[in-house]
Amino acid sequence: MIPRPTIPLLVICVCLLWGCGSRTDRLPIRGMVTLDGQPLDQGSIRFSSSSGTKIVVTGATIQNGVLEIPREKGLPPGTYRVEVYSADTKAPPVAYRGAPGEPKMPPTAPERIPAEYNVNSQRIVEVAADKDNVFEFDIVSKRAK
């Protein structure tokens, strides 16, 4: 007979060994990102849960317009807010002008992607188990408008 206080410890050990809370409900994400009609040469994409009580976030780098997130880093079914970023490494760095009293930050490359596609993004996608979860993001820069 196993002593009662030991049972919770055994359950935790079994869960750790068998992967309790595993990511088997996650789905791979693929897609294409264009900037002004051309594949985005480099950047990053972030998906964050837009509903539900559990916060889920994942992301990937974008190379030559391609984004690929494997199942183990993918998303469970649900709706997600999308943010796309890409620094303009060819432009001169810009200094961050924060509020008075904030620590000074070193100059960084300016963002090529307009704010409506990242910090102010309203783009929502649905990830579903019965879909391919392949998304296309066509971004128009302010220069091209």
Tab-separated table of C-alpha atoms in Angstrom:
chain	number	residue	atom	x	y	z
A	1	MET	CA	0.000	0.000	0.000
A	2	ILE	CA	1.304	3.449	-0.962
A	3	PRO	CA	1.101	6.046	1.834
A	4	ARG	CA	-1.464	8.800	1.041
A	5	PRO	CA	0.955	11.758	1.156
A	6	THR	CA	3.061	10.047	-1.536
A	7	ILE	CA	0.256	9.833	-4.131
A	8	PRO	CA	0.357	13.530	-5.221
A	9	LEU	CA	4.136	13.271	-5.568
A	10	LEU	CA	3.762	10.172	-7.765
A	11	VAL	CA	1.181	11.944	-9.957
A	12	ILE	CA	3.535	14.908	-10.464
A	13	CYS	CA	6.436	12.588	-11.335
A	14	VAL	CA	4.322	10.654	-13.856
A	15	CYS	CA	3.122	13.899	-15.443
A	16	LEU	CA	6.691	15.158	-15.788
A	17	LEU	CA	7.888	11.897	-17.291
A	18	TRP	CA	4.930	11.513	-19.685
A	19	GLY	CA	4.711	15.182	-20.593
A	20	CYS	CA	1.649	16.314	-18.695
A	21	GLY	CA	0.705	19.673	-20.194
A	22	SER	CA	2.410	18.692	-23.403
A	23	ARG	CA	1.903	20.724	-26.530
A	24	THR	CA	0.061	18.063	-28.470
A	25	ASP	CA	-2.821	20.468	-29.025
A	26	ARG	CA	-0.511	22.877	-30.866
A	27	LEU	CA	-0.660	23.250	-34.622
A	28	PRO	CA	2.057	24.242	-37.092
A	29	ILE	CA	1.739	27.674	-38.736
A	30	ARG	CA	3.046	28.571	-42.181
A	31	GLY	CA	2.700	31.531	-44.447
A	32	MET	CA	4.046	34.315	-46.610
A	33	VAL	CA	4.692	37.954	-45.723
A	34	THR	CA	5.072	40.611	-48.403
A	35	LEU	CA	6.026	44.264	-48.115
A	36	ASP	CA	4.823	46.449	-50.968
A	37	GLY	CA	4.214	43.376	-53.118
A	38	GLN	CA	7.650	41.789	-52.556
A	39	PRO	CA	8.585	38.987	-50.127
A	40	LEU	CA	9.769	40.544	-46.864
A	41	ASP	CA	13.524	39.919	-46.852
A	42	GLN	CA	13.835	39.701	-43.052
A	43	GLY	CA	11.708	40.320	-40.011
A	44	SER	CA	9.730	38.698	-37.252
A	45	ILE	CA	6.124	37.806	-36.595
A	46	ARG	CA	4.299	37.400	-33.295
A	47	PHE	CA	0.983	35.703	-32.591
A	48	SER	CA	-0.698	36.393	-29.236
A	49	SER	CA	-4.012	35.050	-27.999
A	50	SER	CA	-6.860	37.502	-28.432
A	51	SER	CA	-9.496	35.667	-26.424
A	52	GLY	CA	-9.786	33.168	-23.620
A	53	THR	CA	-8.282	33.174	-20.181
A	54	LYS	CA	-4.993	31.502	-21.064
A	55	ILE	CA	-2.345	33.731	-22.632
A	56	VAL	CA	-0.593	32.040	-25.554
A	57	VAL	CA	2.207	33.686	-27.531
A	58	THR	CA	4.521	32.386	-30.224
A	59	GLY	CA	6.549	33.836	-33.027
A	60	ALA	CA	9.080	33.230	-35.743
A	61	THR	CA	11.608	34.912	-37.927
A	62	ILE	CA	10.692	35.744	-41.498
A	63	GLN	CA	13.230	35.068	-44.240
A	64	ASN	CA	12.504	35.872	-47.897
A	65	GLY	CA	8.812	36.239	-47.037
A	66	VAL	CA	8.496	32.765	-45.523
A	67	LEU	CA	7.276	32.160	-41.992
A	68	GLU	CA	7.237	28.699	-40.511
A	69	ILE	CA	6.396	27.664	-36.973
A	70	PRO	CA	6.716	23.935	-36.238
A	71	ARG	CA	4.056	22.092	-34.229
A	72	GLU	CA	6.083	22.052	-31.007
A	73	LYS	CA	6.204	25.883	-31.046
A	74	GLY	CA	2.836	26.291	-32.771
A	75	LEU	CA	-0.519	27.430	-31.493
A	76	PRO	CA	-3.544	25.675	-30.047
A	77	PRO	CA	-6.817	26.345	-31.887
A	78	GLY	CA	-8.105	29.859	-31.227
A	79	THR	CA	-7.938	33.466	-32.387
A	80	TYR	CA	-4.670	35.399	-32.373
A	81	ARG	CA	-3.526	38.978	-32.875
A	82	VAL	CA	-0.684	39.257	-35.395
A	83	GLU	CA	2.268	41.668	-35.256
A	84	VAL	CA	4.975	41.946	-37.933
A	85	TYR	CA	8.287	43.758	-37.410
A	86	SER	CA	11.267	44.444	-39.665
A	87	ALA	CA	14.118	46.808	-38.876
A	88	ASP	CA	15.473	48.920	-41.736
A	89	THR	CA	19.147	48.062	-41.312
A	90	LYS	CA	20.110	50.281	-44.279
A	91	ALA	CA	18.741	53.463	-42.670
A	92	PRO	CA	20.660	55.475	-40.080
A	93	PRO	CA	19.863	54.498	-36.481
A	94	VAL	CA	17.333	56.599	-34.594
A	95	ALA	CA	17.396	57.517	-30.926
A	96	TYR	CA	14.505	56.512	-28.689
A	97	ARG	CA	12.907	59.554	-27.119
A	98	GLY	CA	11.166	58.224	-24.054
A	99	ALA	CA	9.431	60.059	-21.273
A	100	PRO	CA	11.493	62.160	-18.861
A	101	GLY	CA	13.154	59.955	-16.292
A	102	GLU	CA	13.181	56.835	-18.498
A	103	PRO	CA	16.585	55.253	-19.045
A	104	LYS	CA	18.310	56.285	-22.252
A	105	MET	CA	18.344	53.618	-24.960
A	106	PRO	CA	21.023	53.250	-27.630
A	107	PRO	CA	19.980	54.262	-31.156
A	108	THR	CA	18.386	51.465	-33.162
A	109	ALA	CA	17.454	50.814	-36.772
A	110	PRO	CA	14.048	52.318	-37.625
A	111	GLU	CA	11.034	50.058	-38.121
A	112	ARG	CA	10.035	49.516	-41.776
A	113	ILE	CA	6.628	48.081	-40.998
A	114	PRO	CA	3.892	50.648	-40.241
A	115	ALA	CA	2.447	50.595	-36.717
A	116	GLU	CA	-0.947	49.342	-37.941
A	117	TYR	CA	0.771	46.002	-38.647
A	118	ASN	CA	2.527	45.700	-35.258
A	119	VAL	CA	2.047	47.864	-32.133
A	120	ASN	CA	-1.393	49.046	-33.324
A	121	SER	CA	-2.301	45.835	-35.156
A	122	GLN	CA	-5.945	44.859	-35.420
A	123	ARG	CA	-5.153	41.822	-37.607
A	124	ILE	CA	-6.727	38.683	-36.139
A	125	VAL	CA	-6.324	35.161	-37.517
A	126	GLU	CA	-8.064	31.963	-36.537
A	127	VAL	CA	-6.025	28.814	-36.007
A	128	ALA	CA	-8.142	25.667	-36.368
A	129	ALA	CA	-7.450	21.940	-36.179
A	130	ASP	CA	-9.431	21.318	-39.383
A	131	LYS	CA	-7.484	23.908	-41.472
A	132	ASP	CA	-4.005	24.115	-42.984
A	133	ASN	CA	-3.222	27.284	-40.963
A	134	VAL	CA	-1.381	28.910	-43.847
A	135	PHE	CA	-1.633	32.695	-43.730
A	136	GLU	CA	-0.670	35.496	-46.106
A	137	PHE	CA	0.152	38.956	-44.831
A	138	ASP	CA	0.340	41.684	-47.470
A	139	ILE	CA	1.844	44.791	-45.893
A	140	VAL	CA	1.779	48.199	-47.551
A	141	SER	CA	4.328	50.719	-46.293
A	142	LYS	CA	3.436	54.373	-45.952
A	143	ARG	CA	5.858	55.184	-48.781
A	144	ALA	CA	3.882	53.045	-51.220
A	145	LYS	CA	0.435	54.447	-50.325
